[in-house]
Amino acid sequence: EPEVTQTPSHQVTQMGQEVILRCVPISNHLYFYWYRQILGQKVEFLVSFYNNEISEKSEIFDDQFSVERPDGSNFTLKIRSTKLEDSAMYFCAILQGAGEQYFGPGTRLTVT
Amino acid sequence: RKEVEQDPGPFNVPEGATVAFNCTYSNSASQSFFWYRQDCRKEPKLLMSVYSSGNEDGRFTAQLNRASQYISLLIRDSKLSDSATYLCVVRGGRFGAGTRLTVKP
């Protein structure tokens, strides 16, 4: 099972601030996903990213969100101006094999 | 209609029971199906892929019914450690809302 790490494990930020969440797969992967899970709710697809381009995004992934792979290994999710409702767990996942996804441990984002 | 719908649960069963979850999907072109489990405040973990012919992994059996557009997961001889939320996933990251299972002694 491939290993994926995410940093930070917990981020507290004030409303309106920018946050950057990081995902680092241990080995090279080309296909990444970002998800969010508001406490007690379902896992929601945000965006998929293939070969340094967004391949698909959901309606949640509006102009406040962006993704990039700045150095060929780290994979980041940026929220430009956080809102209270952005408080959630954010998971990244890598795609492998016949479509299985392996998730990182998540970043808990708290917007105050 | 939601893209992926699951039994809402919760399911509370005694140890040793057999329990089944269903998940329906709306996109008939979907090709990939998976079951994940998620423990409280943890990331989803792949339980098993679902193949067209059905597949089994120990106490777990997954089935796909393309005609009726649903997948199922059967857990036999439930263990306390099976207590978790079970998520079905269709096509590149579309998750069902999850079904919570609690196995009691």
Coordinates of C-alpha atoms in Angstrom, one line a residue:
Chain A
E1 CA 0.0 0.0 0.0
P2 CA 1.5 3.3 -1.0
E3 CA 2.2 5.9 1.7
V4 CA 0.9 9.4 1.6
T5 CA 1.6 12.0 4.2
Q6 CA -0.1 15.3 4.7
T7 CA 1.0 18.4 6.6
P8 CA 0.0 20.0 8.8
S9 CA -2.1 17.5 10.7
H10 CA -4.1 20.4 12.2
Q11 CA -4.3 24.0 11.0
V12 CA -6.2 26.8 12.8
T13 CA -6.7 30.0 10.9
Q14 CA -8.8 33.1 11.0
M15 CA -11.5 33.8 8.5
G16 CA -10.2 35.5 5.4
Q17 CA -6.7 34.1 5.7
E18 CA -5.0 32.0 3.1
V19 CA -4.1 28.4 3.9
I20 CA -2.0 25.9 2.0
L21 CA -2.4 22.2 2.7
R22 CA 0.3 19.8 1.6
C23 CA 0.3 16.2 0.4
V24 CA 3.5 14.2 -0.2
P25 CA 3.3 10.8 -1.7
I26 CA 6.3 8.6 -0.9
S27 CA 6.8 7.4 -4.4
N28 CA 6.1 9.1 -7.7
H29 CA 2.5 9.4 -8.7
L30 CA 0.8 11.3 -11.4
Y31 CA -2.8 11.3 -10.3
F32 CA -4.0 13.0 -7.2
Y33 CA -7.3 13.8 -5.6
W34 CA -8.4 16.3 -2.9
Y35 CA -11.5 15.6 -0.8
R36 CA -13.0 17.3 2.2
Q37 CA -15.2 15.9 4.9
I38 CA -17.1 18.2 7.2
L39 CA -17.5 16.7 10.6
G40 CA -20.2 14.1 10.6
Q41 CA -20.8 14.4 6.9
K42 CA -19.8 12.5 3.8
V43 CA -16.5 12.6 2.0
E44 CA -16.9 15.1 -0.8
F45 CA -14.8 15.2 -4.0
L46 CA -13.1 18.5 -4.7
V47 CA -10.6 18.0 -7.5
S48 CA -8.5 15.5 -9.4
F49 CA -5.2 16.4 -10.8
Y50 CA -3.3 14.5 -13.5
N51 CA 0.1 15.2 -14.9
N52 CA 0.2 18.7 -13.5
E53 CA -3.3 19.7 -14.7
I54 CA -6.7 19.7 -13.2
S55 CA -8.6 16.8 -14.8
E56 CA -11.9 17.3 -13.0
K57 CA -13.4 19.5 -10.3
S58 CA -16.6 19.7 -8.4
E59 CA -18.9 22.6 -7.8
I60 CA -17.4 23.0 -4.4
F61 CA -14.0 23.8 -6.0
D62 CA -14.6 27.4 -6.8
D63 CA -12.3 30.3 -7.4
Q64 CA -11.2 30.3 -3.7
F65 CA -9.5 26.9 -4.3
S66 CA -6.4 26.1 -6.3
V67 CA -4.1 23.1 -6.6
E68 CA -0.6 22.8 -7.8
R69 CA 2.5 20.6 -7.7
P70 CA 5.2 23.2 -7.1
D71 CA 8.2 21.0 -7.1
G72 CA 7.3 17.7 -8.7
S73 CA 6.6 15.9 -5.4
N74 CA 4.5 18.0 -3.0
F75 CA 0.9 18.5 -4.0
T76 CA -0.8 21.5 -2.5
L77 CA -4.4 22.7 -2.0
K78 CA -4.7 26.4 -1.4
I79 CA -7.7 28.2 0.0
R80 CA -7.3 31.9 -0.7
S81 CA -9.7 33.5 1.7
T82 CA -11.0 31.0 4.2
K83 CA -14.6 31.0 5.4
L84 CA -16.1 29.4 8.5
E85 CA -17.7 26.7 6.4
D86 CA -14.3 25.6 5.1
S87 CA -13.7 24.0 8.5
A88 CA -13.3 20.3 7.7
M89 CA -10.9 17.4 7.3
Y90 CA -9.1 17.7 4.0
F91 CA -7.8 14.4 2.5
C92 CA -5.5 13.9 -0.4
A93 CA -5.4 10.6 -2.2
I94 CA -3.3 9.0 -4.9
L95 CA -4.6 6.8 -7.6
Q96 CA -3.1 3.4 -8.2
G97 CA -3.6 0.3 -10.3
A98 CA -7.2 -0.2 -11.4
G99 CA -8.6 2.9 -9.8
E100 CA -7.9 2.2 -6.1
Q101 CA -7.2 5.4 -4.1
Y102 CA -5.0 5.6 -1.1
F103 CA -5.6 8.4 1.3
G104 CA -3.3 10.5 3.4
P105 CA -4.2 10.9 7.1
G106 CA -5.8 14.3 6.4
T107 CA -5.4 17.8 7.6
R108 CA -8.0 19.1 10.0
L109 CA -8.7 22.8 9.1
T110 CA -10.4 24.9 11.7
V111 CA -11.5 28.4 10.6
T112 CA -12.3 30.8 13.5
Chain B
R1 CA -31.0 11.7 -7.9
K2 CA -27.7 11.6 -6.1
E3 CA -24.9 10.0 -8.0
V4 CA -24.2 7.5 -5.2
E5 CA -26.7 6.5 -2.5
Q6 CA -26.2 4.1 0.4
D7 CA -28.3 2.5 3.0
P8 CA -28.4 5.2 5.7
G9 CA -27.9 2.8 8.7
P10 CA -26.9 2.7 11.4
F11 CA -26.6 -1.1 11.6
N12 CA -26.2 -2.5 15.1
V13 CA -25.5 -6.2 15.0
P14 CA -24.2 -8.8 17.5
E15 CA -20.9 -10.5 17.0
G16 CA -21.1 -13.3 14.5
A17 CA -24.0 -11.8 12.6
T18 CA -24.0 -11.5 8.8
V19 CA -24.7 -8.0 7.6
A20 CA -25.2 -6.6 4.1
F21 CA -24.9 -3.1 2.7
N22 CA -26.2 -1.8 -0.6
C23 CA -25.2 1.2 -2.7
T24 CA -26.9 2.4 -5.8
Y25 CA -25.4 4.6 -8.5
S26 CA -26.9 6.7 -11.2
N27 CA -24.3 6.9 -13.9
S28 CA -24.7 3.7 -16.0
A29 CA -21.3 4.4 -17.6
S30 CA -19.5 3.9 -14.3
Q31 CA -16.8 1.3 -14.6
S32 CA -15.0 1.3 -11.2
F33 CA -16.5 0.4 -7.9
F34 CA -14.9 0.1 -4.5
W35 CA -15.8 -0.3 -0.8
Y36 CA -13.9 1.6 1.8
R37 CA -14.1 1.6 5.5
Q38 CA -13.6 4.7 7.6
D39 CA -12.9 4.7 11.3
C40 CA -13.9 7.7 13.4
R41 CA -11.8 10.7 12.5
K42 CA -9.5 8.7 10.3
E43 CA -9.0 8.5 6.5
P44 CA -11.0 6.1 4.3
K45 CA -9.1 2.9 3.7
L46 CA -9.7 0.6 0.8
L47 CA -11.5 -2.5 1.8
M48 CA -12.0 -4.1 -1.6
S49 CA -12.6 -3.5 -5.2
V50 CA -15.8 -4.7 -6.8
Y51 CA -15.5 -6.9 -9.9
S52 CA -18.2 -7.6 -12.4
S53 CA -18.3 -11.3 -11.4
G54 CA -18.3 -10.6 -7.7
N55 CA -15.4 -11.2 -5.4
E56 CA -14.6 -12.4 -2.0
D57 CA -11.9 -11.6 0.5
G58 CA -12.2 -13.7 3.6
R59 CA -15.4 -12.8 5.4
F60 CA -16.2 -10.0 2.9
T61 CA -18.1 -10.5 -0.4
A62 CA -18.7 -7.7 -2.9
Q63 CA -21.2 -8.0 -5.7
L64 CA -22.0 -5.7 -8.7
N65 CA -25.4 -5.7 -10.4
R66 CA -25.1 -3.5 -13.5
A67 CA -28.7 -4.0 -14.6
S68 CA -30.0 -2.6 -11.4
Q69 CA -27.0 -0.3 -10.9
Y70 CA -26.1 -1.3 -7.4
I71 CA -23.2 -2.8 -5.5
S72 CA -23.3 -4.7 -2.3
L73 CA -21.0 -5.7 0.5
L74 CA -21.7 -8.7 2.7
I75 CA -19.8 -9.2 5.9
R76 CA -20.0 -12.7 7.5
D77 CA -19.2 -13.6 11.1
S78 CA -19.0 -10.0 12.2
K79 CA -16.2 -9.0 14.6
L80 CA -16.1 -6.2 17.0
S81 CA -13.3 -4.7 14.9
D82 CA -15.6 -4.5 11.9
S83 CA -17.3 -1.5 13.6
A84 CA -16.8 1.4 11.3
T85 CA -18.4 3.4 8.5
Y86 CA -18.5 1.6 5.2
L87 CA -18.3 3.8 2.1
C88 CA -19.0 2.8 -1.5
V89 CA -17.1 4.6 -4.2
V90 CA -18.0 4.8 -7.8
R91 CA -16.0 6.3 -10.7
G92 CA -13.1 8.4 -9.7
G93 CA -14.0 9.6 -6.2
R94 CA -17.8 9.7 -5.9
F95 CA -18.5 8.6 -2.4
G96 CA -21.7 7.5 -0.9
A97 CA -22.6 9.0 2.4
G98 CA -21.6 5.9 4.3
T99 CA -23.3 3.3 6.4
R100 CA -22.3 3.1 10.0
L101 CA -21.9 -0.4 11.4
T102 CA -21.6 -1.2 15.1
V103 CA -20.9 -4.8 16.1
K104 CA -21.7 -5.5 19.7
P105 CA -20.5 -8.3 22.0

